């Protein structure tokens, strides 16, 4: 029997908006890989954990935010993560403009960024955010 070397993660695209600007929540990674880079909140799904539960857990652990999330898309290109073949279930959510982020766990910082002025992002997180933006526009 062959054992799989594929790992499962979750990434959360959390938006908030004013009448003029849409913001997305990013965390600054405390650990390698991509230490000090900006990324979407997220992390590995624990053994015997549902990905939906993992998304809510990771968002709260890294940013102290609780939000309603829904599955967006699965991202699984074999080289998207330097640690190996990591497949991510991306989630999307919106929060009220007054919601603040407080970095914790393996996030050094947590900040809201204007979606039209993002820093360089870790992994394939720019692709995930662009996909989420297109998905939101098609829903509106």
Coordinates of N, CA and C in Angstrom, one line a residue:
X1 N 0.8 -1.2 0.0 CA 0.0 0.0 0.0 C 0.9 1.3 0.0
X2 N 0.6 2.2 -0.8 CA 1.3 3.4 -0.9 C 0.8 4.5 0.0
X3 N 1.6 5.1 0.8 CA 1.2 6.2 1.7 C 1.3 7.5 1.0
X4 N 0.3 8.4 1.1 CA 0.3 9.7 0.5 C 1.2 10.7 1.2
X5 N 1.9 11.5 0.5 CA 2.7 12.6 1.1 C 2.0 13.9 0.8
X6 N 0.7 13.9 0.6 CA 0.0 15.2 0.4 C -0.6 15.6 1.7
X7 N -0.4 16.9 2.0 CA -0.9 17.5 3.2 C -2.0 18.5 2.9
X8 N -2.9 18.6 3.9 CA -4.1 19.5 3.7 C -4.0 20.7 4.6
X9 N -4.3 21.9 4.0 CA -4.3 23.1 4.8 C -5.6 23.9 4.5
X10 N -5.8 25.0 5.2 CA -6.8 25.9 4.9 C -6.2 27.3 4.8
X11 N -6.8 28.1 3.9 CA -6.4 29.5 3.8 C -7.7 30.3 3.8
X12 N -7.7 31.5 4.5 CA -8.9 32.3 4.7 C -8.7 33.6 4.1
X13 N -9.6 33.9 3.1 CA -9.7 35.3 2.5 C -10.8 36.0 3.2
X14 N -10.5 36.9 4.1 CA -11.5 37.6 4.9 C -11.4 39.1 4.4
X15 N -12.6 39.6 4.0 CA -12.7 40.9 3.5 C -13.5 41.8 4.5
X16 N -13.3 43.1 4.4 CA -14.1 44.1 5.0 C -14.1 45.3 4.0
X17 N -15.0 46.2 4.1 CA -15.1 47.3 3.1 C -15.7 48.6 3.7
X18 N -15.2 49.7 3.2 CA -15.8 51.0 3.4 C -16.6 51.3 2.1
X19 N -17.2 52.4 2.0 CA -17.9 52.8 0.7 C -16.9 52.9 -0.5
X20 N -15.6 53.2 -0.2 CA -14.7 53.4 -1.3 C -13.7 52.2 -1.4
X21 N -13.3 51.5 -0.4 CA -12.2 50.6 -0.4 C -12.6 49.2 0.2
X22 N -12.1 48.2 -0.5 CA -12.2 46.8 0.0 C -10.8 46.4 0.6
X23 N -10.9 45.8 1.8 CA -9.7 45.4 2.5 C -9.7 43.9 2.6
X24 N -8.5 43.3 2.6 CA -8.3 41.9 2.9 C -7.4 41.7 4.1
X25 N -7.6 40.7 4.9 CA -6.8 40.5 6.1 C -5.6 39.6 5.7
X26 N -4.4 40.1 6.1 CA -3.2 39.3 6.0 C -2.5 39.2 7.3
X27 N -1.7 38.1 7.4 CA -0.8 38.0 8.6 C 0.6 38.0 8.1
X28 N 1.5 38.4 9.0 CA 2.9 38.3 8.7 C 3.4 37.1 9.4
X29 N 4.0 36.2 8.6 CA 4.4 34.9 9.1 C 5.6 35.0 10.1
X30 N 5.4 34.3 11.2 CA 6.5 34.3 12.3 C 7.5 33.2 12.0
X31 N 7.1 32.2 11.2 CA 8.0 31.0 11.0 C 8.3 30.7 9.5
X32 N 9.3 29.9 9.3 CA 9.6 29.4 7.9 C 8.5 28.4 7.6
X33 N 8.2 28.2 6.3 CA 8.8 28.9 5.2 C 8.2 30.3 5.0
X34 N 8.8 31.1 4.3 CA 8.3 32.5 4.0 C 8.2 33.3 5.3
X35 N 9.2 33.1 6.2 CA 9.2 33.9 7.4 C 9.2 35.4 7.1
X36 N 8.4 36.1 7.8 CA 8.3 37.6 7.7 C 7.5 38.0 6.5
X37 N 7.1 37.1 5.6 CA 6.3 37.4 4.5 C 4.8 37.6 4.9
X38 N 4.1 38.3 4.1 CA 2.6 38.5 4.3 C 1.9 37.3 3.6
X39 N 0.9 36.8 4.3 CA 0.1 35.7 3.8 C -1.3 35.7 4.3
X40 N -2.1 34.9 3.7 CA -3.5 34.7 4.2 C -3.4 34.0 5.6
X41 N -4.3 34.3 6.5 CA -4.4 33.4 7.7 C -4.7 32.0 7.3
X42 N -4.2 31.0 8.0 CA -4.5 29.6 7.7 C -3.5 28.7 8.3
X43 N -3.6 27.4 8.0 CA -2.6 26.5 8.5 C -3.1 25.1 8.2
X44 N -2.4 24.1 8.8 CA -2.7 22.7 8.5 C -3.9 22.2 9.3
X45 N -4.7 21.4 8.6 CA -5.8 20.7 9.2 C -5.3 19.6 10.1
X46 N -5.7 19.6 11.3 CA -5.3 18.6 12.3 C -5.9 17.2 12.0
X47 N -5.2 16.2 12.4 CA -5.8 14.8 12.2 C -7.2 14.7 12.9
X48 N -8.1 14.1 12.2 CA -9.5 14.0 12.6 C -10.2 15.3 12.8
X49 N -9.8 16.4 12.1 CA -10.4 17.7 12.1 C -11.1 17.9 10.7
X50 N -12.3 18.5 10.8 CA -13.0 18.9 9.6 C -12.3 20.2 9.0
X51 N -12.1 20.3 7.7 CA -11.5 21.5 7.2 C -12.3 22.8 7.6
X52 N -13.6 22.8 7.7 CA -14.4 23.9 8.1 C -14.0 24.3 9.5
X53 N -13.9 23.4 10.4 CA -13.5 23.6 11.8 C -12.1 24.2 11.8
X54 N -11.2 23.6 11.0 CA -9.8 24.1 10.9 C -9.7 25.6 10.5
X55 N -10.5 25.9 9.5 CA -10.5 27.3 9.0 C -10.9 28.3 10.1
X56 N -12.0 28.0 10.8 CA -12.4 28.9 11.9 C -11.4 28.9 13.0
X57 N -10.8 27.8 13.3 CA -9.8 27.7 14.4 C -8.5 28.5 14.0
X58 N -8.0 28.3 12.8 CA -6.8 29.0 12.3 C -7.1 30.5 12.3
X59 N -8.2 31.0 11.8 CA -8.5 32.4 11.7 C -8.5 33.0 13.1
X60 N -9.1 32.3 14.1 CA -9.2 32.8 15.4 C -7.8 32.8 16.1
X61 N -7.1 31.7 15.9 CA -5.8 31.6 16.6 C -4.8 32.6 16.1
X62 N -4.8 33.0 14.8 CA -3.9 33.9 14.2 C -4.3 35.4 14.3
X63 N -5.6 35.6 14.4 CA -6.1 37.0 14.3 C -7.1 37.4 15.4
X64 N -7.5 36.5 16.2 CA -8.6 36.7 17.2 C -9.9 37.1 16.7
X65 N -10.2 36.7 15.4 CA -11.4 37.1 14.7 C -12.2 35.8 14.5
X66 N -13.5 35.9 14.8 CA -14.5 34.9 14.5 C -15.4 35.4 13.4
X67 N -15.6 34.6 12.4 CA -16.4 35.0 11.2 C -17.1 33.9 10.6
X68 N -18.1 34.1 9.9 CA -18.8 33.1 9.1 C -18.0 32.9 7.8
X69 N -17.6 31.7 7.5 CA -16.8 31.4 6.4 C -17.5 30.4 5.5
X70 N -17.2 30.5 4.2 CA -17.7 29.4 3.3 C -16.6 29.0 2.4
X71 N -16.6 27.7 1.9 CA -15.6 27.2 1.1 C -15.6 28.0 -0.3
X72 N -14.4 28.3 -0.7 CA -14.3 29.1 -2.0 C -13.8 28.2 -3.1
X73 N -12.7 27.5 -2.9 CA -12.0 26.7 -4.0 C -10.9 25.9 -3.4
X74 N -10.5 24.9 -4.0 CA -9.4 24.1 -3.6 C -8.2 24.5 -4.5
X75 N -7.0 24.7 -3.9 CA -5.8 25.1 -4.6 C -4.8 24.0 -4.3
X76 N -4.2 23.3 -5.3 CA -3.4 22.2 -5.1 C -2.3 21.9 -6.1
X77 N -1.8 23.0 -6.7 CA -0.6 22.8 -7.6 C 0.5 22.2 -6.8
X78 N 1.2 21.2 -7.3 CA 2.2 20.4 -6.6 C 3.3 21.3 -6.0
X79 N 3.7 22.4 -6.6 CA 4.8 23.2 -6.1 C 4.3 24.5 -5.4
X80 N 3.1 24.6 -4.9 CA 2.6 25.8 -4.3 C 3.2 26.1 -3.0
X81 N 3.8 25.1 -2.4 CA 4.4 25.3 -1.0 C 5.8 24.5 -1.0
X82 N 6.8 25.2 -0.5 CA 8.2 24.6 -0.5 C 8.3 23.4 0.4
X83 N 7.3 23.1 1.3 CA 7.4 22.0 2.2 C 6.9 20.7 1.6
X84 N 6.4 20.8 0.4 CA 5.9 19.6 -0.3 C 4.6 19.8 -1.0
X85 N 3.9 18.7 -1.3 CA 2.6 18.8 -2.0 C 1.6 19.1 -0.9
X86 N 1.2 20.4 -0.9 CA 0.2 20.9 0.1 C -1.0 21.4 -0.7
X87 N -2.2 20.8 -0.4 CA -3.4 21.1 -1.0 C -4.2 22.0 0.0
X88 N -4.7 23.1 -0.4 CA -5.4 24.0 0.5 C -6.9 24.2 0.1
X89 N -7.7 24.1 1.1 CA -9.1 24.5 0.9 C -9.2 26.0 1.3
X90 N -9.5 26.8 0.3 CA -9.6 28.3 0.6 C -11.0 28.6 1.0
X91 N -11.1 29.5 2.0 CA -12.4 30.0 2.5 C -12.5 31.5 2.3
X92 N -13.8 31.9 2.2 CA -14.0 33.4 2.0 C -15.1 33.8 3.1
X93 N -14.9 35.1 3.5 CA -15.9 35.6 4.5 C -15.8 37.1 4.5
X94 N -16.8 37.8 5.0 CA -16.8 39.2 5.1 C -17.1 39.5 6.6
X95 N -16.5 40.6 7.1 CA -16.8 41.1 8.4 C -17.1 42.6 8.4
X96 N -17.7 43.1 9.4 CA -18.0 44.5 9.6 C -16.7 45.3 9.5
X97 N -16.8 46.5 9.0 CA -15.6 47.4 8.9 C -15.0 47.7 10.2
X98 N -15.7 47.6 11.3 CA -15.1 47.9 12.6 C -14.3 46.8 13.2
X99 N -14.2 45.6 12.6 CA -13.5 44.5 13.1 C -12.0 44.7 13.0
X100 N -11.3 44.5 14.2 CA -9.9 44.7 14.3 C -9.2 43.3 14.4
X101 N -8.0 43.2 13.9 CA -7.2 42.0 14.0 C -6.1 42.1 15.0
X102 N -5.9 41.0 15.8 CA -4.9 41.0 16.8 C -4.0 39.8 16.5
X103 N -2.8 39.9 16.1 CA -1.9 38.8 15.8 C -1.6 38.0 17.0
X104 N -1.6 36.7 16.8 CA -1.3 35.7 17.8 C -0.8 34.4 17.2
X105 N -0.5 33.4 18.0 CA 0.0 32.1 17.6 C 1.2 32.3 16.7
X106 N 1.2 31.8 15.4 CA 2.3 31.9 14.6 C 2.3 33.1 13.6
X107 N 1.4 34.1 13.9 CA 1.4 35.3 13.2 C 2.1 36.4 13.9
X108 N 3.1 37.0 13.3 CA 3.8 38.1 13.9 C 3.0 39.4 13.9
X109 N 2.3 39.7 12.8 CA 1.4 40.8 12.7 C 0.1 40.4 12.0
X110 N -0.9 41.1 12.1 CA -2.2 40.9 11.4 C -2.7 42.3 11.0
X111 N -2.9 42.5 9.7 CA -3.3 43.9 9.2 C -4.2 43.7 8.1
X112 N -5.1 44.8 7.9 CA -6.0 44.9 6.8 C -5.3 45.7 5.7
X113 N -5.3 45.1 4.5 CA -4.6 45.7 3.3 C -5.7 46.1 2.3
X114 N -5.5 47.2 1.7 CA -6.3 47.6 0.5 C -6.1 46.6 -0.6
X115 N -7.1 46.0 -1.1 CA -6.9 44.9 -2.1 C -6.2 45.4 -3.4
X116 N -6.2 46.7 -3.6 CA -5.5 47.2 -4.8 C -4.1 47.7 -4.5
X117 N -3.6 47.4 -3.3 CA -2.3 47.8 -2.9 C -1.7 46.7 -1.9
X118 N -1.6 45.5 -2.4 CA -1.1 44.4 -1.6 C 0.4 44.3 -1.6
X119 N 1.0 43.8 -0.5 CA 2.4 43.6 -0.5 C 2.7 42.3 -1.3
X120 N 4.0 41.9 -1.5 CA 4.3 40.6 -2.0 C 3.8 39.6 -1.1
X121 N 3.2 38.5 -1.6 CA 2.6 37.5 -0.7 C 3.3 36.2 -0.8
X122 N 3.2 35.4 0.2 CA 3.8 34.0 0.3 C 2.9 33.1 -0.5
X123 N 3.6 32.0 -0.9 CA 2.9 30.9 -1.6 C 2.1 31.4 -2.8
X124 N 0.9 30.9 -3.0 CA 0.1 31.3 -4.1 C -1.1 32.2 -3.7
X125 N -0.8 32.9 -2.6 CA -1.9 33.6 -1.9 C -2.4 34.8 -2.8
X126 N -1.6 35.4 -3.6 CA -2.1 36.4 -4.5 C -3.1 35.8 -5.5
X127 N -2.8 34.6 -6.0 CA -3.8 33.9 -6.9 C -5.1 33.7 -6.2
X128 N -5.0 33.2 -4.9 CA -6.2 32.9 -4.2 C -7.1 34.2 -4.0
X129 N -6.4 35.3 -3.6 CA -7.1 36.6 -3.4 C -7.8 37.0 -4.7
X130 N -7.0 37.0 -5.8 CA -7.6 37.4 -7.1 C -8.8 36.5 -7.5
X131 N -8.7 35.2 -7.2 CA -9.9 34.3 -7.5 C -11.1 34.7 -6.6
X132 N -10.8 35.0 -5.3 CA -11.9 35.4 -4.4 C -12.5 36.7 -4.9
X133 N -11.7 37.7 -5.3 CA -12.2 39.0 -5.8 C -13.2 38.7 -7.0
X134 N -12.7 37.9 -8.0 CA -13.5 37.6 -9.2 C -14.8 37.0 -8.8
X135 N -14.7 36.0 -7.8 CA -15.9 35.3 -7.4 C -16.9 36.3 -6.8
X136 N -16.4 37.2 -6.0 CA -17.3 38.2 -5.3 C -18.0 39.1 -6.4
X137 N -17.2 39.5 -7.4 CA -17.7 40.4 -8.4 C -18.8 39.7 -9.2
X138 N -18.7 38.4 -9.5 CA -19.7 37.6 -10.2 C -20.9 37.4 -9.4
X139 N -20.8 37.5 -8.0 CA -22.0 37.3 -7.2 C -22.8 38.6 -7.0
X140 N -22.1 39.7 -7.1 CA -22.8 41.0 -6.9 C -23.6 41.4 -8.1

